Amino acid sequence: MPIVEPSLVTVKREEKLELDGIDVSGDWNTFLEPRVHTDLDLKIVDWVRSQPQGETISRCWQCGTCTAGCCMHTDYGLEEFNPRYFIYLAQIGYEEELRKYAQTIWRCVSCNKCVERCPKGVKVEEVVHTIGTYLEVSGGAPESPADRFDRAYTENLLARGVLDEAALFRTYERLEGRKTPARDLLRLGFTMLLSGRLHTGPFAHRTRGWRRMRPVLTKILEEEERARRARVEAPASRARGGSPGRAP
Amino acid sequence: MNPVLVLGGGPAGLSAAAELASLGAPALLVEKENYLGGNPKRWHYSLLAPDLKPAEEVLGELLRKVEGNPRVETRLETTVTQVEPAGKGFRVSLRTRETLETREVGACILATGFDHFDSRRKYEYGYGRYPDVLDFKELEGMIHDDRILRPSDGAVPKRIAWILCVGSRDLQVGNTWCCRMGCAVSIKQAVEIRQKHPEIDAYVYYMDIRTYGLWEDLYWKSMQQYGVKFIRGRIGQITMAEGGKRLVATGEDTILSRPTEVPFDMIVLASGMEPGHGTQEAAKLFHLPVGPEGFLTPKVADINPVDSGIPGLYLAGAATGPKAIPDSVTEGMGAALRAFQYARD
């Protein structure tokens, strides 16, 4: 199958584009994201401080003692797990950058070496987990292909209570915005059909009583989503109004 | 006994005069301005780091010992224009706007102090051009009067930045030394503002935080208790944005390794300490050697920091380098004792 990664080859057609009087119309396919950090925001650090486990975050002065001794960072070698950096991003409110680590942040194994060694008494392990919680309840990580697959899977399952592999593939392709060539699709379909792993069309399974089950499940999912939103919004608004002079 | 001449009415000079009087020696306190109290008085310092005691309280104590003391003769708006040896001591000419008088003194103490760096020389920060870029000595007066308002439009600022080491540790302006006070005073100002106005966000741009010794406590408290934020990186320039309504500080966030351009309502420059005009004049008058930084240099700094090397001439306070008020007061006492011993017999 050919590799089609849309995010790498997006072409933007500019019919009429002029920069400083020079005509630069045409196909543009290379865009550099600006690296300049342009704002400071106290939203995250205020939220973290408002949580009982997170209130020592404001003590951090970025010495890096925690990261130097971190099991994950140093011993296990997971370079992107850097508790000092997570704390800094939260302190300056750089949410976009922090969100890239929304998954990684949970790799902490709570050995608590950082807490033991921190010269400023930051409860690093608790603070990092609080930052992770913030990211989790405020929208999680940026959607990855795996997340989109999960979404397609859930949608597919909710439709009939049982998986339809062909429909799943179609939905996922739509979410990813890619198209697999027909020849490859046919070959894959036949192989799966012959080995008894494709249940679609006339071979599709059904779930008895699904029409009654489905609203129950949908309602549960909706309630969970509502609870998740309430969790992040309520403490954040409390934190903003709270006294910043409060000693932890 | 001829009086001991104390040149300069700041903390060190006041302390020296007060101490001489308590030793029973007459002191002749000469000050070029029309008030006593030196730079702290001139710029209306608010609270003094690290104990956050009002400057008036600290200065007031010294002033009480000097003013009205029969052993201290105070001459305001007076400068020394000529010095020559006379016996063991000196013969000095005191000049006011109208009069010129010659006096014999048993010994001299130079407590001529420092001047704040003129932030206009750091042109890239726009001090003097942008009204909302302040020198921290001006903010000190604002805090003292509790009127934290933007000079440009009188609005209450939402976000203030402090830039440390303005005119310090900077080869471009020729000042390679650390002013020792900038970190502590800036942090103290941020704490004072956060105490009174928690709705104002405070950010400090730093290369190193040098709240030395026990002053470290102030730094720790500022983060923990008052939520002052610290960003590592030296601001390269200040520009105007939003149609000239808001300042933008451009620099590198060296922890992020990224350029940063953040808008602020007010930016405060922690201007360094330079040898004062009086100190430079005194060096010429007494033919004293100065160090590469322009401050007076004690003969043997580590054994007797107040001896100039010329018999009967002593040094105290920020004339020999950036100094905190407690250190200046201590040196004033030391110089008074040495001058008393010299002039006594």
PDB file of C-alpha atoms in Angstrom, chain A residues 48-190:
ATOM      1  CA  VAL A  48      -2.741  23.400  39.359  1.00  0.00           C
ATOM      2  CA  ARG A  49      -2.177  25.580  42.445  1.00  0.00           C
ATOM      3  CA  SER A  50      -5.839  25.312  43.351  1.00  0.00           C
ATOM      4  CA  GLN A  51      -5.536  21.527  43.620  1.00  0.00           C
ATOM      5  CA  PRO A  52      -4.279  20.127  46.940  1.00  0.00           C
ATOM      6  CA  GLN A  53      -1.604  18.030  45.191  1.00  0.00           C
ATOM      7  CA  GLY A  54      -0.464  20.825  42.935  1.00  0.00           C
ATOM      8  CA  GLU A  55       0.016  23.782  45.221  1.00  0.00           C
ATOM      9  CA  THR A  56       3.829  23.496  45.423  1.00  0.00           C
ATOM     10  CA  ILE A  57       4.200  24.195  41.683  1.00  0.00           C
ATOM     11  CA  SER A  58       4.971  27.883  42.214  1.00  0.00           C
ATOM     12  CA  ARG A  59       8.081  27.026  44.223  1.00  0.00           C
ATOM     13  CA  CYS A  60       9.849  25.569  41.176  1.00  0.00           C
ATOM     14  CA  TRP A  61      12.895  27.511  39.953  1.00  0.00           C
ATOM     15  CA  GLN A  62      13.859  25.199  37.109  1.00  0.00           C
ATOM     16  CA  CYS A  63      17.121  23.771  38.470  1.00  0.00           C
ATOM     17  CA  GLY A  64      16.495  20.365  36.882  1.00  0.00           C
ATOM     18  CA  THR A  65      17.337  18.218  39.911  1.00  0.00           C
ATOM     19  CA  CYS A  66      14.099  16.272  39.385  1.00  0.00           C
ATOM     20  CA  THR A  67      14.810  15.451  35.751  1.00  0.00           C
ATOM     21  CA  ALA A  68      18.443  14.579  36.497  1.00  0.00           C
ATOM     22  CA  GLY A  69      17.393  11.772  38.812  1.00  0.00           C
ATOM     23  CA  CYS A  70      14.186  10.770  37.040  1.00  0.00           C
ATOM     24  CA  CYS A  71      13.773   7.006  36.430  1.00  0.00           C
ATOM     25  CA  MET A  72      11.915   7.624  33.222  1.00  0.00           C
ATOM     26  CA  HIS A  73      14.149  10.357  31.836  1.00  0.00           C
ATOM     27  CA  THR A  74      17.602   9.179  32.859  1.00  0.00           C
ATOM     28  CA  ASP A  75      17.427   5.487  33.695  1.00  0.00           C
ATOM     29  CA  TYR A  76      14.796   4.354  31.253  1.00  0.00           C
ATOM     30  CA  GLY A  77      15.974   6.906  28.696  1.00  0.00           C
ATOM     31  CA  LEU A  78      12.634   8.415  27.757  1.00  0.00           C
ATOM     32  CA  GLU A  79      14.084  11.812  26.939  1.00  0.00           C
ATOM     33  CA  GLU A  80      10.757  13.516  26.313  1.00  0.00           C
ATOM     34  CA  PHE A  81       9.652  12.757  29.856  1.00  0.00           C
ATOM     35  CA  ASN A  82      11.052  15.853  31.538  1.00  0.00           C
ATOM     36  CA  PRO A  83       9.223  16.852  34.736  1.00  0.00           C
ATOM     37  CA  ARG A  84      11.121  20.180  34.977  1.00  0.00           C
ATOM     38  CA  TYR A  85       9.941  21.118  31.491  1.00  0.00           C
ATOM     39  CA  PHE A  86       6.321  20.108  32.173  1.00  0.00           C
ATOM     40  CA  ILE A  87       6.325  22.363  35.230  1.00  0.00           C
ATOM     41  CA  TYR A  88       7.811  25.266  33.253  1.00  0.00           C
ATOM     42  CA  LEU A  89       5.283  24.970  30.438  1.00  0.00           C
ATOM     43  CA  ALA A  90       2.511  24.984  33.016  1.00  0.00           C
ATOM     44  CA  GLN A  91       4.048  27.989  34.801  1.00  0.00           C
ATOM     45  CA  ILE A  92       4.171  30.147  31.684  1.00  0.00           C
ATOM     46  CA  GLY A  93       0.879  28.733  30.416  1.00  0.00           C
ATOM     47  CA  TYR A  94       2.205  27.368  27.130  1.00  0.00           C
ATOM     48  CA  GLU A  95      -0.703  24.988  26.662  1.00  0.00           C
ATOM     49  CA  GLU A  96      -0.127  24.162  23.010  1.00  0.00           C
ATOM     50  CA  GLU A  97       3.385  22.890  23.715  1.00  0.00           C
ATOM     51  CA  LEU A  98       2.367  21.159  26.938  1.00  0.00           C
ATOM     52  CA  ARG A  99      -0.434  19.285  25.225  1.00  0.00           C
ATOM     53  CA  LYS A 100       2.116  17.433  23.089  1.00  0.00           C
ATOM     54  CA  TYR A 101       3.106  15.620  26.271  1.00  0.00           C
ATOM     55  CA  ALA A 102      -0.430  14.806  27.425  1.00  0.00           C
ATOM     56  CA  GLN A 103       0.239  11.089  26.923  1.00  0.00           C
ATOM     57  CA  THR A 104       3.917  11.010  27.913  1.00  0.00           C
ATOM     58  CA  ILE A 105       3.212  12.711  31.229  1.00  0.00           C
ATOM     59  CA  TRP A 106       1.490   9.539  32.496  1.00  0.00           C
ATOM     60  CA  ARG A 107       4.641   7.465  32.045  1.00  0.00           C
ATOM     61  CA  CYS A 108       5.777   8.536  35.542  1.00  0.00           C
ATOM     62  CA  VAL A 109       6.203   5.474  37.755  1.00  0.00           C
ATOM     63  CA  SER A 110       5.944   7.478  41.005  1.00  0.00           C
ATOM     64  CA  CYS A 111       9.352   6.457  42.361  1.00  0.00           C
ATOM     65  CA  ASN A 112       9.368   9.848  44.137  1.00  0.00           C
ATOM     66  CA  LYS A 113      13.120  10.381  43.781  1.00  0.00           C
ATOM     67  CA  CYS A 114      12.325  13.879  42.511  1.00  0.00           C
ATOM     68  CA  VAL A 115      10.292  14.721  45.604  1.00  0.00           C
ATOM     69  CA  GLU A 116      13.084  13.387  47.808  1.00  0.00           C
ATOM     70  CA  ARG A 117      15.738  15.492  46.075  1.00  0.00           C
ATOM     71  CA  CYS A 118      13.964  18.748  45.175  1.00  0.00           C
ATOM     72  CA  PRO A 119      15.822  21.614  46.925  1.00  0.00           C
ATOM     73  CA  LYS A 120      12.689  23.764  46.974  1.00  0.00           C
ATOM     74  CA  GLY A 121      10.268  21.254  48.382  1.00  0.00           C
ATOM     75  CA  VAL A 122       8.215  20.906  45.206  1.00  0.00           C
ATOM     76  CA  LYS A 123       6.156  17.711  45.339  1.00  0.00           C
ATOM     77  CA  VAL A 124       7.208  17.034  41.766  1.00  0.00           C
ATOM     78  CA  GLU A 125       5.460  13.715  41.376  1.00  0.00           C
ATOM     79  CA  GLU A 126       2.142  15.121  42.582  1.00  0.00           C
ATOM     80  CA  VAL A 127       2.535  18.337  40.597  1.00  0.00           C
ATOM     81  CA  VAL A 128       3.308  16.466  37.370  1.00  0.00           C
ATOM     82  CA  HIS A 129       0.281  14.252  37.878  1.00  0.00           C
ATOM     83  CA  THR A 130      -1.861  17.324  38.537  1.00  0.00           C
ATOM     84  CA  ILE A 131      -0.646  18.854  35.271  1.00  0.00           C
ATOM     85  CA  GLY A 132      -1.512  15.545  33.590  1.00  0.00           C
ATOM     86  CA  THR A 133      -4.966  15.693  35.123  1.00  0.00           C
ATOM     87  CA  TYR A 134      -5.429  19.235  33.845  1.00  0.00           C
ATOM     88  CA  LEU A 135      -4.554  18.122  30.320  1.00  0.00           C
ATOM     89  CA  GLU A 136      -6.770  15.072  30.630  1.00  0.00           C
ATOM     90  CA  VAL A 137      -9.872  16.877  31.826  1.00  0.00           C
ATOM     91  CA  SER A 138      -9.399  19.871  29.569  1.00  0.00           C
ATOM     92  CA  GLY A 139      -9.371  17.942  26.346  1.00  0.00           C
ATOM     93  CA  GLY A 140      -6.542  15.441  26.442  1.00  0.00           C
ATOM     94  CA  ALA A 141      -3.832  15.004  23.871  1.00  0.00           C
ATOM     95  CA  PRO A 142      -4.070  16.247  20.284  1.00  0.00           C
ATOM     96  CA  GLU A 143      -5.978  13.605  18.312  1.00  0.00           C
ATOM     97  CA  SER A 144      -3.614  10.990  16.920  1.00  0.00           C
ATOM     98  CA  PRO A 145      -4.452   8.460  14.156  1.00  0.00           C
ATOM     99  CA  ALA A 146      -5.049   5.946  16.969  1.00  0.00           C
ATOM    100  CA  ASP A 147      -7.555   8.323  18.580  1.00  0.00           C
ATOM    101  CA  ARG A 148      -9.371   8.757  15.284  1.00  0.00           C
ATOM    102  CA  PHE A 149      -9.484   4.991  14.889  1.00  0.00           C
ATOM    103  CA  ASP A 150     -11.016   4.746  18.365  1.00  0.00           C
ATOM    104  CA  ARG A 151     -13.630   7.282  17.333  1.00  0.00           C
ATOM    105  CA  ALA A 152     -14.450   5.356  14.140  1.00  0.00           C
ATOM    106  CA  TYR A 153     -14.637   2.139  16.137  1.00  0.00           C
ATOM    107  CA  THR A 154     -17.044   3.607  18.713  1.00  0.00           C
ATOM    108  CA  GLU A 155     -19.240   5.103  15.997  1.00  0.00           C
ATOM    109  CA  ASN A 156     -19.304   1.772  14.183  1.00  0.00           C
ATOM    110  CA  LEU A 157     -20.113  -0.204  17.295  1.00  0.00           C
ATOM    111  CA  LEU A 158     -22.900   2.160  18.347  1.00  0.00           C
ATOM    112  CA  ALA A 159     -24.630   1.737  14.972  1.00  0.00           C
ATOM    113  CA  ARG A 160     -25.486  -1.954  15.349  1.00  0.00           C
ATOM    114  CA  GLY A 161     -23.914  -3.152  18.569  1.00  0.00           C
ATOM    115  CA  VAL A 162     -21.420  -5.249  16.666  1.00  0.00           C
ATOM    116  CA  LEU A 163     -18.507  -4.529  14.398  1.00  0.00           C
ATOM    117  CA  ASP A 164     -18.834  -4.131  10.628  1.00  0.00           C
ATOM    118  CA  GLU A 165     -15.226  -4.257   9.381  1.00  0.00           C
ATOM    119  CA  ALA A 166     -15.903  -2.741   5.976  1.00  0.00           C
ATOM    120  CA  ALA A 167     -17.878   0.173   7.440  1.00  0.00           C
ATOM    121  CA  LEU A 168     -15.160   0.699  10.047  1.00  0.00           C
ATOM    122  CA  PHE A 169     -12.539   0.953   7.323  1.00  0.00           C
ATOM    123  CA  ARG A 170     -14.641   3.424   5.354  1.00  0.00           C
ATOM    124  CA  THR A 171     -15.297   5.641   8.392  1.00  0.00           C
ATOM    125  CA  TYR A 172     -11.627   5.620   9.401  1.00  0.00           C
ATOM    126  CA  GLU A 173     -10.531   6.543   5.900  1.00  0.00           C
ATOM    127  CA  ARG A 174     -12.953   9.429   5.927  1.00  0.00           C
ATOM    128  CA  LEU A 175     -11.663  10.670   9.309  1.00  0.00           C
ATOM    129  CA  GLU A 176      -8.050  10.416   8.144  1.00  0.00           C
ATOM    130  CA  GLY A 177      -8.892  12.026   4.845  1.00  0.00           C
ATOM    131  CA  ARG A 178      -7.132   9.375   2.811  1.00  0.00           C
ATOM    132  CA  LYS A 179      -8.146   7.035   0.050  1.00  0.00           C
ATOM    133  CA  THR A 180      -6.800   3.536  -0.416  1.00  0.00           C
ATOM    134  CA  PRO A 181      -6.579   2.481  -4.088  1.00  0.00           C
ATOM    135  CA  ALA A 182      -9.410   0.132  -5.158  1.00  0.00           C
ATOM    136  CA  ARG A 183      -6.993  -2.645  -6.174  1.00  0.00           C
ATOM    137  CA  ASP A 184      -5.511  -2.751  -2.635  1.00  0.00           C
ATOM    138  CA  LEU A 185      -8.970  -2.610  -1.089  1.00  0.00           C
ATOM    139  CA  LEU A 186     -10.231  -5.526  -3.146  1.00  0.00           C
ATOM    140  CA  ARG A 187      -7.217  -7.657  -2.312  1.00  0.00           C
ATOM    141  CA  LEU A 188      -7.555  -6.911   1.413  1.00  0.00           C
ATOM    142  CA  GLY A 189     -11.337  -7.488   1.338  1.00  0.00           C
ATOM    143  CA  PHE A 190     -11.069 -10.855  -0.352  1.00  0.00           C
TER     144      PHE A 190
END
